[in-house]
Coordinates of C-alpha atoms and ligand atoms in Angstrom, one line a residue:
X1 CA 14.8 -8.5 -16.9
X2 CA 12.1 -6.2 -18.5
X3 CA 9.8 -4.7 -15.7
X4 CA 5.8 -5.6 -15.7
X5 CA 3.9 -3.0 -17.8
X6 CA 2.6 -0.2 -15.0
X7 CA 0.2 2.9 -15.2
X8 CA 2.6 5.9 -13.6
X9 CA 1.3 9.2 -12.7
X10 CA 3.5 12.0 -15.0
X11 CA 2.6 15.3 -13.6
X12 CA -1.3 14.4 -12.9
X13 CA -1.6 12.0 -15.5
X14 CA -1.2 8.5 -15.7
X15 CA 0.7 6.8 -18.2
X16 CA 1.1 3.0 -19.7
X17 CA 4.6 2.9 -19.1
X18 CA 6.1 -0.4 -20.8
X19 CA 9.6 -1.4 -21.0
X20 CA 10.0 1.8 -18.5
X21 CA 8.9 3.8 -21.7
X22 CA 5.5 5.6 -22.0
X23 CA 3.5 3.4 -24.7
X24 CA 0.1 5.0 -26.3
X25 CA -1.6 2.0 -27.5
X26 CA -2.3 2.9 -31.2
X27 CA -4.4 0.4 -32.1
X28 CA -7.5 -1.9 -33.2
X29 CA -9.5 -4.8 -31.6
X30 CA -10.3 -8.3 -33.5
X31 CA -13.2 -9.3 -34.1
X32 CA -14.7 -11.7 -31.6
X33 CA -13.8 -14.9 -33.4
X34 CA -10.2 -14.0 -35.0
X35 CA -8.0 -15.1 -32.5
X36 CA -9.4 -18.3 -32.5
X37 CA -7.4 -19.5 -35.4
X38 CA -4.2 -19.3 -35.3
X39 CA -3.8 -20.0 -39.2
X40 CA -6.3 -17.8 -40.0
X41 CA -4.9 -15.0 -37.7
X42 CA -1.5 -15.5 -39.5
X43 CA -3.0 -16.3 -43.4
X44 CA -5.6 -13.4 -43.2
X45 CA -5.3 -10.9 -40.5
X46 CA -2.0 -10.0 -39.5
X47 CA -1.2 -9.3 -43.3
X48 CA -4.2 -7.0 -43.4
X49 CA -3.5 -4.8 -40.5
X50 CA 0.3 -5.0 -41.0
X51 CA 0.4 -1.3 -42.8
X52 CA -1.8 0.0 -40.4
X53 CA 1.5 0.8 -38.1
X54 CA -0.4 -0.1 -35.0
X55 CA 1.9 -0.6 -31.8
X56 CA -1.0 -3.0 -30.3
X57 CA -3.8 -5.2 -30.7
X58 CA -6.4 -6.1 -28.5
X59 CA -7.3 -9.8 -29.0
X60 CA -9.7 -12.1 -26.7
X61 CA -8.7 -15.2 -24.5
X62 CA -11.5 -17.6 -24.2
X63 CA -12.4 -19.1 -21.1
X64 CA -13.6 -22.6 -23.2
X65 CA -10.6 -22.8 -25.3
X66 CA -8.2 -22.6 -22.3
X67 CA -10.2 -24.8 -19.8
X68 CA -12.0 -27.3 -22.2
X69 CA -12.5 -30.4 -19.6
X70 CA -12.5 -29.1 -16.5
X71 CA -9.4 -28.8 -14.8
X72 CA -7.6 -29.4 -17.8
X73 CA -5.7 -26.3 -19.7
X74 CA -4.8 -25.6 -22.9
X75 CA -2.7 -22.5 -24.1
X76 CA -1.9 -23.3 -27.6
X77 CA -4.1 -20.1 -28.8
X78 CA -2.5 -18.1 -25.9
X79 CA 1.3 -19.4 -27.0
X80 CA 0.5 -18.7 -30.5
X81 CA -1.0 -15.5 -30.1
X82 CA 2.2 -14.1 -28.2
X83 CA 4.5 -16.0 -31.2
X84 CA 2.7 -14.1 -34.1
X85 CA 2.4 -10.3 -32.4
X86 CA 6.4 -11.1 -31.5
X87 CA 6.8 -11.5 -35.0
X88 CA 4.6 -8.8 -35.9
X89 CA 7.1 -6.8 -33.5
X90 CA 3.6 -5.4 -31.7
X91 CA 2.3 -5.7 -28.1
X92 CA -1.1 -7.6 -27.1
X93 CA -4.1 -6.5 -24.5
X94 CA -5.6 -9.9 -24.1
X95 CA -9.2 -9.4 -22.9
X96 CA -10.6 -12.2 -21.0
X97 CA -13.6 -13.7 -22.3
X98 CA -14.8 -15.3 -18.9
X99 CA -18.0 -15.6 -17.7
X100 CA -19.8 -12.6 -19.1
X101 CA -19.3 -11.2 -22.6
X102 CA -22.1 -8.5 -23.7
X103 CA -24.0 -9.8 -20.7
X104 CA -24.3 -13.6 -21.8
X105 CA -22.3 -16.3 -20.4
X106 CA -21.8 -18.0 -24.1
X107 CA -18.0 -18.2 -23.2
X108 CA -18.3 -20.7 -20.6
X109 CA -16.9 -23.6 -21.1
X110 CA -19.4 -26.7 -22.2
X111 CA -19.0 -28.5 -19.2
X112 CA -20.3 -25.6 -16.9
X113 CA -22.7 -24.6 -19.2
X114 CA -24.9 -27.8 -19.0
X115 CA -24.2 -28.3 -15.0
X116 CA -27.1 -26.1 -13.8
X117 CA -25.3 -26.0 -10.6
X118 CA -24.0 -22.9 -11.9
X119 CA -27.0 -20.9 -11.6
X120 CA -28.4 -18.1 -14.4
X121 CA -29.9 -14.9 -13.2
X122 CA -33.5 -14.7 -14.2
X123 CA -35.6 -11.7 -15.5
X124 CA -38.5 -10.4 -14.0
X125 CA -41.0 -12.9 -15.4
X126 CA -38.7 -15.9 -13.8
X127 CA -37.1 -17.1 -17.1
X128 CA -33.8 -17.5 -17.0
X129 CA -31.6 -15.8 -19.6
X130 CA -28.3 -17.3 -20.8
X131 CA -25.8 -15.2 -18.0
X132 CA -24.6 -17.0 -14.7
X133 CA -25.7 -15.1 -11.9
X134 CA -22.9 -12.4 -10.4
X135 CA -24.8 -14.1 -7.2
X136 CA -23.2 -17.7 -8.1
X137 CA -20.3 -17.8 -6.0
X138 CA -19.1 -21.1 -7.4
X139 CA -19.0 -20.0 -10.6
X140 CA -16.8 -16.9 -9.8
X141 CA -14.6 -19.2 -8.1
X142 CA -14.1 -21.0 -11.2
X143 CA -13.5 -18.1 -13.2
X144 CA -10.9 -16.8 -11.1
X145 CA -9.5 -19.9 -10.6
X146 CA -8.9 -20.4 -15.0
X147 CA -8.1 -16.6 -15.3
X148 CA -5.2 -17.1 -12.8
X149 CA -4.0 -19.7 -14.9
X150 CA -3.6 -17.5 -17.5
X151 CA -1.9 -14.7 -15.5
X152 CA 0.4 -17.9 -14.3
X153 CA 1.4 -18.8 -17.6
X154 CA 2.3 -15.1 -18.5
X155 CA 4.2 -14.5 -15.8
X156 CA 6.1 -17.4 -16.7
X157 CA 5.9 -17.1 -20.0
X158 CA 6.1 -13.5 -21.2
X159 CA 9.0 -12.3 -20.1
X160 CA 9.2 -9.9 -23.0
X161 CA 6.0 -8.2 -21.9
X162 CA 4.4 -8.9 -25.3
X163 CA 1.0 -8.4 -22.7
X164 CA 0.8 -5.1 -21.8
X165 CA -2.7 -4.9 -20.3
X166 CA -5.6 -7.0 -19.3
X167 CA -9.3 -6.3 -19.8
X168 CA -11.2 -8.2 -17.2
X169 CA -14.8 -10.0 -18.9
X170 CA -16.2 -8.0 -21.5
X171 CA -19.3 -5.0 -20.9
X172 CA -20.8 -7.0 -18.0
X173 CA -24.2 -6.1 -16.9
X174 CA -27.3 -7.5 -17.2
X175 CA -29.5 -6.9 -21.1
X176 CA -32.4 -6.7 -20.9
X177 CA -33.5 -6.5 -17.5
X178 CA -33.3 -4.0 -14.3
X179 CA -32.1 -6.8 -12.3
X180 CA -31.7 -10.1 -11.6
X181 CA -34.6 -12.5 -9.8
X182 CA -32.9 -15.7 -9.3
X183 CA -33.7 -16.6 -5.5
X184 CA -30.5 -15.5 -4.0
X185 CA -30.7 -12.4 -5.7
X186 CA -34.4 -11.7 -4.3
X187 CA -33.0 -13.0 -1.0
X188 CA -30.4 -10.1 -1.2
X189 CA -32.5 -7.1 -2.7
X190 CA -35.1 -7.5 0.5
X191 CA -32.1 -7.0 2.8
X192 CA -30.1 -4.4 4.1
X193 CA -27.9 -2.7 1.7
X194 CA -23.9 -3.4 2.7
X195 CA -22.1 -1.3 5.0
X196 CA -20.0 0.5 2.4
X197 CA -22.8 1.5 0.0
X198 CA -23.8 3.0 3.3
X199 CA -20.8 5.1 4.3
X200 CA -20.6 5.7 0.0
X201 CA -23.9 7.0 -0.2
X202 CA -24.9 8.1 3.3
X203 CA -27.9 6.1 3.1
X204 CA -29.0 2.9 4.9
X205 CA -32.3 0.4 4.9
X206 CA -33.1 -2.2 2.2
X207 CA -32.1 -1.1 -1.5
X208 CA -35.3 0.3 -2.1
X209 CA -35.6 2.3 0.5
X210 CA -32.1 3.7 -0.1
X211 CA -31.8 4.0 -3.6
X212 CA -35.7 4.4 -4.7
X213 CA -36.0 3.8 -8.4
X214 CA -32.3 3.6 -9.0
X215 CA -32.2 1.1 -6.3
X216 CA -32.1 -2.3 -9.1
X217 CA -29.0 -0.7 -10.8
X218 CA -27.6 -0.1 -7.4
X219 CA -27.7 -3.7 -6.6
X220 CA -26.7 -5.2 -9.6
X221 CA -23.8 -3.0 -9.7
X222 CA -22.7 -3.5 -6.0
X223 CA -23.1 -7.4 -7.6
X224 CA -21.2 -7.3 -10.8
X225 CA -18.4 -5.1 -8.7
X226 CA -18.0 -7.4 -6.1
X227 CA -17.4 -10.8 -8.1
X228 CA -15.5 -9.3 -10.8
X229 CA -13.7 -7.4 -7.9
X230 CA -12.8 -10.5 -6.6
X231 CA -11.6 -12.1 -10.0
X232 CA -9.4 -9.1 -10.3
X233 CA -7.9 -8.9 -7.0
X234 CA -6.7 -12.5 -7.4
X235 CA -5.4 -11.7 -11.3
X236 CA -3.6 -8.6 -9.4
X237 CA -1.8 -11.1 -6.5
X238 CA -0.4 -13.5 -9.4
X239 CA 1.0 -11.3 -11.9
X240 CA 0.0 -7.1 -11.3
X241 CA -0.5 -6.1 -15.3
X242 CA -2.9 -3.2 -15.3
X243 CA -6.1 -4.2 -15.6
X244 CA -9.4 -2.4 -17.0
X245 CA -13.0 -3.3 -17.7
X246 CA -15.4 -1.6 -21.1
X247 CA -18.3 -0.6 -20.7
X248 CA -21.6 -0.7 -23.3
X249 CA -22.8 3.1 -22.8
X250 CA -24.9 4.8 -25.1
X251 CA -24.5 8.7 -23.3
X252 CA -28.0 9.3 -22.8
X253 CA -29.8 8.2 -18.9
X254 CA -32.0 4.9 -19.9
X255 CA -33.6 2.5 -17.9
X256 CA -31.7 0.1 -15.9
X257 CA -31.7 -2.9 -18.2
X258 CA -32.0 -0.7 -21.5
X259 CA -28.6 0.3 -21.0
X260 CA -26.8 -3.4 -19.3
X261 CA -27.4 -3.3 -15.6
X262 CA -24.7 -3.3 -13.7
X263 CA -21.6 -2.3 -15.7
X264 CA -18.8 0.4 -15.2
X265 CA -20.8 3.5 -16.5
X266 CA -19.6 7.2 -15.4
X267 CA -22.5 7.7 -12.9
X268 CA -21.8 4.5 -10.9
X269 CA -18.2 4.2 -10.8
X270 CA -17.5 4.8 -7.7
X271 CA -19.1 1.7 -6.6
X272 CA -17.1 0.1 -9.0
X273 CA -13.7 1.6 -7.7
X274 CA -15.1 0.8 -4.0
X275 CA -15.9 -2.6 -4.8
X276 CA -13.4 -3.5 -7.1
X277 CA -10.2 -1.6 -6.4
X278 CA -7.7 -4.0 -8.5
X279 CA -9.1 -2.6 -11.6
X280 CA -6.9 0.4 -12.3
X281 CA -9.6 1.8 -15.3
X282 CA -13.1 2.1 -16.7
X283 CA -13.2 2.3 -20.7
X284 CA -16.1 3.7 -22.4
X285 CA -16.8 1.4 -25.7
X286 CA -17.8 3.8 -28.3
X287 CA -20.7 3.1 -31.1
X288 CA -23.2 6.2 -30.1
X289 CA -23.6 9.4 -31.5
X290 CA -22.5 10.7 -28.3
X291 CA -18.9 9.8 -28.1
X292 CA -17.7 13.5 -27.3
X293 CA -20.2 13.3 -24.7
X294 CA -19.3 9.9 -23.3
X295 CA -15.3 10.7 -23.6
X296 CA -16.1 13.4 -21.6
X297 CA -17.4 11.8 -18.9
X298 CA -14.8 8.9 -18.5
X299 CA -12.4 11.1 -18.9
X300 CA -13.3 13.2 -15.7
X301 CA -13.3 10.2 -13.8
X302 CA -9.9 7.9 -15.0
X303 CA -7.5 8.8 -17.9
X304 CA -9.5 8.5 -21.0
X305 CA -9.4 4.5 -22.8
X306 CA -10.6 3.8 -25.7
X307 CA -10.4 -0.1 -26.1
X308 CA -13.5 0.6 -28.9
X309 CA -14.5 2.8 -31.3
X310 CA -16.8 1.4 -34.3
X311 CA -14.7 1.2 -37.3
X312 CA -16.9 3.6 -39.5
X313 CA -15.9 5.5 -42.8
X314 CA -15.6 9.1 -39.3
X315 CA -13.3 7.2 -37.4
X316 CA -9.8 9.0 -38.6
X317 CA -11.6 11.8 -37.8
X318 CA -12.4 10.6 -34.2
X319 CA -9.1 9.0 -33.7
X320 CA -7.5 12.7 -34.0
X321 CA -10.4 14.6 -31.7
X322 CA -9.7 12.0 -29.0
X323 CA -5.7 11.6 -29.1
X324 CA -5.3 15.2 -29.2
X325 CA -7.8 16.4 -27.0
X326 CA -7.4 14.1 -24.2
X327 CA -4.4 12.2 -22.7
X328 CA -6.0 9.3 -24.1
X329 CA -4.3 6.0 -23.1
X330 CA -5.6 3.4 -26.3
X331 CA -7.1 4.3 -29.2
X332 CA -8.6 1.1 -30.8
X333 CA -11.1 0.8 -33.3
X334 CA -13.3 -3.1 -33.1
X335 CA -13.1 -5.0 -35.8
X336 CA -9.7 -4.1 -36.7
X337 CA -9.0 -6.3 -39.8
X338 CA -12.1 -4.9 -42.0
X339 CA -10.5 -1.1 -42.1
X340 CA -7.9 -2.7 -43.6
X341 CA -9.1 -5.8 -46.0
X342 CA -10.5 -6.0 -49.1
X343 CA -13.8 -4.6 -49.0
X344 CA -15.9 -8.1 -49.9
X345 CA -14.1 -9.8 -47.6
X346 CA -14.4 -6.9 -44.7
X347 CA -17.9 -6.5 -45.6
X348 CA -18.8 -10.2 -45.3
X349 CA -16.8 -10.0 -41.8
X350 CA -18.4 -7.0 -40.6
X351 CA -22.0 -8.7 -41.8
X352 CA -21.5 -11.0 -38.7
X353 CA -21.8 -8.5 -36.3
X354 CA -24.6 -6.2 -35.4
X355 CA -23.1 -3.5 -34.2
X356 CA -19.7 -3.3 -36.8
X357 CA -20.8 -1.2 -39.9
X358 CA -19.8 -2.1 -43.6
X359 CA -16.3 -1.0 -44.1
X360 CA -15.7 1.7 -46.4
X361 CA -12.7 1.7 -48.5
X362 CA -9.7 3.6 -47.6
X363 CA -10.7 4.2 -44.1
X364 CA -8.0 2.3 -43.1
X365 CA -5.2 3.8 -44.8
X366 CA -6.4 7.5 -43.2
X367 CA -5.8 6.2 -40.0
X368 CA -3.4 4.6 -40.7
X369 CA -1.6 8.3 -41.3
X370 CA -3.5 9.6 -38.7
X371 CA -1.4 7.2 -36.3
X372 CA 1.7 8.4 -37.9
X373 CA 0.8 11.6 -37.8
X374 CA 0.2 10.9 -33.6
X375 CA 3.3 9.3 -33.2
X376 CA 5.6 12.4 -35.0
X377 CA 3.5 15.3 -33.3
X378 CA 2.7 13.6 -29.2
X379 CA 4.9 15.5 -27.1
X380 CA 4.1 18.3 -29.3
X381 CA 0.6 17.9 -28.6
X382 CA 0.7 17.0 -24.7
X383 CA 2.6 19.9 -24.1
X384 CA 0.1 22.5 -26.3
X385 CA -2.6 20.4 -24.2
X386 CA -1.3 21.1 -20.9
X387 CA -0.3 24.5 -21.6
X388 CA -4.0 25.4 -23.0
X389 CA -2.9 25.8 -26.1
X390 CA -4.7 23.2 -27.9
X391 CA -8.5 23.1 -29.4
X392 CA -9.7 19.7 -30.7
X393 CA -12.9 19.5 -32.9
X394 CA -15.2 17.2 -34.1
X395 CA -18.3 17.3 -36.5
X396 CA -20.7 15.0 -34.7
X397 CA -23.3 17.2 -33.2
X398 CA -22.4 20.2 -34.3
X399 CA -22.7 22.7 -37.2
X400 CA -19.3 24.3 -36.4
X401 CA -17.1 25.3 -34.1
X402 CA -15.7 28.6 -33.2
X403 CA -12.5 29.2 -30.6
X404 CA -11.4 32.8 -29.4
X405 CA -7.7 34.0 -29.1
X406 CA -6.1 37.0 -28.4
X407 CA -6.9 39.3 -31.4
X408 CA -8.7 36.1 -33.6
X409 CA -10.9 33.9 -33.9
X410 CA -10.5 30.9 -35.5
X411 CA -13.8 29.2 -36.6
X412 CA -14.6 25.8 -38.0
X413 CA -16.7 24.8 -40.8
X414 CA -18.7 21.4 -41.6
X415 CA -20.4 22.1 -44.6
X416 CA -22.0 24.5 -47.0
X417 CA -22.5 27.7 -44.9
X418 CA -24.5 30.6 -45.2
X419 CA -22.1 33.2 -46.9
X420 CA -22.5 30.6 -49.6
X421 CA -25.7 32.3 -50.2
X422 CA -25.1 35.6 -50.0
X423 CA -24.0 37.4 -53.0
X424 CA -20.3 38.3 -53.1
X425 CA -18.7 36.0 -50.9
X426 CA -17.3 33.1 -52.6
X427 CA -18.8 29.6 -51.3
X428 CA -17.3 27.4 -48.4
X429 CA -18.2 24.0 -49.0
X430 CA -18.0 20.8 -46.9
X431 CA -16.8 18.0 -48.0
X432 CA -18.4 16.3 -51.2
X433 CA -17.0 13.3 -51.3
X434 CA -20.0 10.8 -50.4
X435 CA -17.8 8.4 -48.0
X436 CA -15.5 11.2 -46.1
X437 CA -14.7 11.2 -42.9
X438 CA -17.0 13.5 -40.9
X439 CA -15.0 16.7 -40.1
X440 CA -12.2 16.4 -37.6
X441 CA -9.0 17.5 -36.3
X442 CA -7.4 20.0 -33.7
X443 CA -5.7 23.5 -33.9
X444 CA -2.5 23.7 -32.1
X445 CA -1.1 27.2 -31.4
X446 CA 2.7 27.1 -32.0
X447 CA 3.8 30.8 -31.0
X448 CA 1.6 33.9 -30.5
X449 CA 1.4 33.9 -34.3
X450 CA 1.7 30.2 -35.8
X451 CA -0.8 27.9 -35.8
X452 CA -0.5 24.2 -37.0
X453 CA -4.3 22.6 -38.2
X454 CA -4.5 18.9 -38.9
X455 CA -7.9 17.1 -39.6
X456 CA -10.4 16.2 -42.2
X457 CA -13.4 17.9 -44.1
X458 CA -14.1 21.1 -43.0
X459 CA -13.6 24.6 -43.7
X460 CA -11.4 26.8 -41.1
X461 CA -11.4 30.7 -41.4
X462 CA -9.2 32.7 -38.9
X463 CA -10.5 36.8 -38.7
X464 CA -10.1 39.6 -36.8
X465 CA -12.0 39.9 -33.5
X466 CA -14.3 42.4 -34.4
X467 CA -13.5 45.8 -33.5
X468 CA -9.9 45.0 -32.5
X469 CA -7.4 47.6 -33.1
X470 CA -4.9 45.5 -34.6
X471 CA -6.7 43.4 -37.5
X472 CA -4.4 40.0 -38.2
X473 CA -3.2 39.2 -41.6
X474 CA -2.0 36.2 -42.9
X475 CA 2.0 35.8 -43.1
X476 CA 2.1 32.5 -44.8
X477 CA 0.4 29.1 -45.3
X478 CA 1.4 26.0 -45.8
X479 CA 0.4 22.8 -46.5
X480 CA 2.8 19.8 -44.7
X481 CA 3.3 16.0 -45.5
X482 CA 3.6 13.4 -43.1
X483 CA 6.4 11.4 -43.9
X484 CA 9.3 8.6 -42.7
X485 CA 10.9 11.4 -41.6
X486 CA 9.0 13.6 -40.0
X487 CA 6.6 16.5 -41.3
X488 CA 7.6 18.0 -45.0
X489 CA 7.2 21.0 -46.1
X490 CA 4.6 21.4 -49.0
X491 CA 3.2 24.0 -51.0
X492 CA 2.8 27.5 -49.8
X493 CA -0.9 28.1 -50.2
X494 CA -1.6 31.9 -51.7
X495 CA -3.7 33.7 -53.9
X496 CA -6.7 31.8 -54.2
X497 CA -5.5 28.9 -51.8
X498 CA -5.2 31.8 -49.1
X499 CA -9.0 32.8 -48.4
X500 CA -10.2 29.4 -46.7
X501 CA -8.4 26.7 -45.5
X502 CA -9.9 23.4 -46.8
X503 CA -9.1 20.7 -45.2
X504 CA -10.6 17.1 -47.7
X505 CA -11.2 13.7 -47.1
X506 CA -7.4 13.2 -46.7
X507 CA -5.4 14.2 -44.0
X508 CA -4.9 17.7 -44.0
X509 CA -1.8 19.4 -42.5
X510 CA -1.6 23.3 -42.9
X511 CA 0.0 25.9 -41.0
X512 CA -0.4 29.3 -41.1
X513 CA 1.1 32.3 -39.5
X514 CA -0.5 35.7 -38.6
X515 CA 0.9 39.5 -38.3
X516 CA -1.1 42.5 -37.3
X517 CA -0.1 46.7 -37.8
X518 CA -0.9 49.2 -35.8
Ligands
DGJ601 C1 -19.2 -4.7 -28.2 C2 -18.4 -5.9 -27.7 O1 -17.7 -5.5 -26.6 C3 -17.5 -6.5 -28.8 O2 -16.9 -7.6 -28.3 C4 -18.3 -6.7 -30.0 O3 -19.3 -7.6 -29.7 C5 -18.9 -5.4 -30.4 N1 -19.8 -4.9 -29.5 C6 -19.5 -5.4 -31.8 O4 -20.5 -6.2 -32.1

């Protein structure tokens, strides 16, 4: 029998391991509503994301389609689901759309969400707001009780390990708000704070007088840990999948409440890991400028997981700063099926959702060779990486990049430079092309002398260091192809071709090699 998909710690990091293999999840979510349908999944979307080569999709589970009368389950979307990626021949994280989804509770089944029993937290002017209350115990019960009828059913069901993770809710927290003012939760903030925030913090007294102005994202964090730490630990007992939770993070400190109160961000995780110790990770989900930023600081704290990463026209060039950079577990772009449709039909899809952005043509296929390009080079490119032999870099922010070795430097690029105005020196441009991906990529150091550069739209130069004794040459260029069977060897890039590297809106895969004399 195929053992349960498990996270195993190779030489300080920790791996997916599935079928006893490590598995990168090279991927893309659905959007919210796909998996709804199982005739539209199989008409419409798998088709479209079929040449994408992805190994895994992320795809919800919805707490009103599985328990629609109370008490009474239904897994036909659940069953179908784990038929189609089978055929597909791809694995499935199954995210569980419970009680809170982007900090509303609209996945409730319709029988809870008319018995007010189930109680709503409330802002600060008393109203509630459409999220049950982390305080409502009954409702977590109920949660946990239809979640572990799902892990039931895969442990009986999915023998094959088709599921290879579990996200637990979706970016819980509360919008809008510092923190919730239903009675129980006023009841609670005017006590004492609980004994492990106490030895966690070294503080005691009410949460005020502990945690100051901090002290309402304190408490609903301690809240949101503790139910969904509760949901989790019972998920864990039935059937122990790995589980993780996504965050909505936007990299810059906000307000409690401008940012969703409560959820797994980097500064409060470690009442998260206190609280709910069955998760095994915190995933940043990426739509802000800062994602180098924000990848940082996940990855500091838990392997880096990337469950989603807006689907823009840069996200090729992401997708290679992330995998190469960091040990990075999932790579997986929301909204999946619009890289990869026809662009009215992505663009009407992406329309119905705020945050998705308007597809641009082609995206798709460039990351789709970017995963192929991930899957030939990995071990390559973990061992560089632990070795220190690796330098990822990324546009966003930054008006280019320069890394030091040995005897050169290598320096990166993003768009027209300044020796383009300076007579005598013939111009480095960006990238023209209005819709390419922002620049991207990483420079791996093969030997002393070779160096293998892969990424999109930017200029790379490699010089002397200044003053050095023994000024570097270049040996040879070369372009490379990604193909079925490996990387091909393309032209060799002289004369003209030799004084900048310049890498376009396609994939770009050049070597070059170095010599000094004395
Ligand atoms: C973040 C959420 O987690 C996703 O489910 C989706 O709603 C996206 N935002 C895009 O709108």
């Amino acid at each position: 029998m195929k053992k349960i998909p498990y996270l195993e710690n190779v030489n300080g990091n920790q791996i997916l391991m599935v079928d006893d293999a490590p598995f990168q999840i090279l991927g893309g979510e659905f959007y919210n509503s796909s998996a709804s349908d199982l005739k539209y999944m199989k008409e419409k979307i798998w088709p479209s994301v079929r040449p994408l080569g992805a190994n895994c999709f992320l795809a919800p589970v919805y707490w009103e389609c599985l328990e629609p009368k109370q008490g009474v389950y239904d897994f036909s979307l659940v069953e179908g689901m784990l038929r189609q990626a089978r055929e597909e021949g791809v694995r499935l994280v199954f995210l569980w759309f419970g009680l809170w989804k982007n900090g509303k509770s609209s996945y409730i089944p319709s029988w809870m969400k008319k018995n007010s029993s189930y109680f709503y937290m409330k802002g600060a002017d008393g109203k509630f707001v459409e999220s049950v209350s982390p305080f409502c115990e009954k409702a977590v019960e109920l949660d946990t009780k239809a979640v572990c009828h799902l892990m039931e059913y895969l442990k009986e069901h999915d023998k094959e390990r088709t599921v290879v993770m579990l996200q637990v809710e979706n970016e819980v927290g509360f919008w809008g708000q510092p923190r919730d003012f239903s009675n129980r939760a006023n009841e609670l903030y005017k006590g004492l704070i609980p004994e492990e925030m106490q030895r966690l913090y070294q503080k005691n007294g009410t949460w005020e007088e502990a945690f100051g102005l901090i002290a309402c994202e304190y408490f609903m964090t301690w809240a949101f840990a503790s139910a969904v730490g509760k949901i989790a630990a019972s998920m864990k007992e039935i059937y122990p999948l790995p589980l993780f939770m996504n965050a909505m993070v936007v990299g810059v400190p906000l307000m409690a409440g401008k940012q969703p109160s409560g959820g797994p961000l980097p500064h409060v995780l470690e009442i998260w890991k206190t609280y709910a110790p069955a998760i095994d990770l915190y995933a940043p989900d990426l739509y802000s400028p800062f994602y180098k930023e924000i990848c940082a600081d996940y990855a500091k704290k838990n392997p880096l997981f990337i469950p989603e990463i807006a689907a823009d026209k840069d996200v090729p060039s992401k997708a290679l700063y992330c995998l190469s950079k960091y040990h990075t577990l999932c790579f997986s772009p929301f909204g999946i099926e619009s890289l990869m449709m026809n662009i009215s039909e992505a663009d009407l899809l992406a329309q119905t959702n705020s945050s998705s952005c308007a597809p641009v043509f082609g995206t798709g296929e460039k990351l789709a060779q970017v995963y192929h390009l991930i899957k030939i080079l990995n071990p390559e490119i973990a061992k560089a990486r632990e070795e220190g032999r690796l330098w990822a870099f990324s546009q966003q922010n930054s008006m280019g990049d320069e890394f030091y070795m040995d005897n050169c430097t290598i320096s990166v690029s993003y768009g027209p430079c300044l020796s383009e105005e300076i007579p005598g020196f013939p111009p480095r441009m960006g990238c023209r092309e209005e819709n390419a991906p922002m620049g991207g990529g990483f420079i791996l150091r093969r030997t002393k002398e070779e160096f293998l550069i892969c990424g999109f739209s930017c200029n790379i130069e490699i010089q002397s260091v200044f003053g050095h004794e023994e000024p570097v040459f270049i040996l040879e260029k070369r372009e490379w192809y990604c193909t079925e069977n490996g990387l091909e060897k393309g032209r060799i890039l002289n004369g003209d071709e030799r004084n900048y590297m310049i890498l376009s809106s396609s994939l770009g895969i050049q070597s070059v090699s170095v010599y000094s004399r004395e």
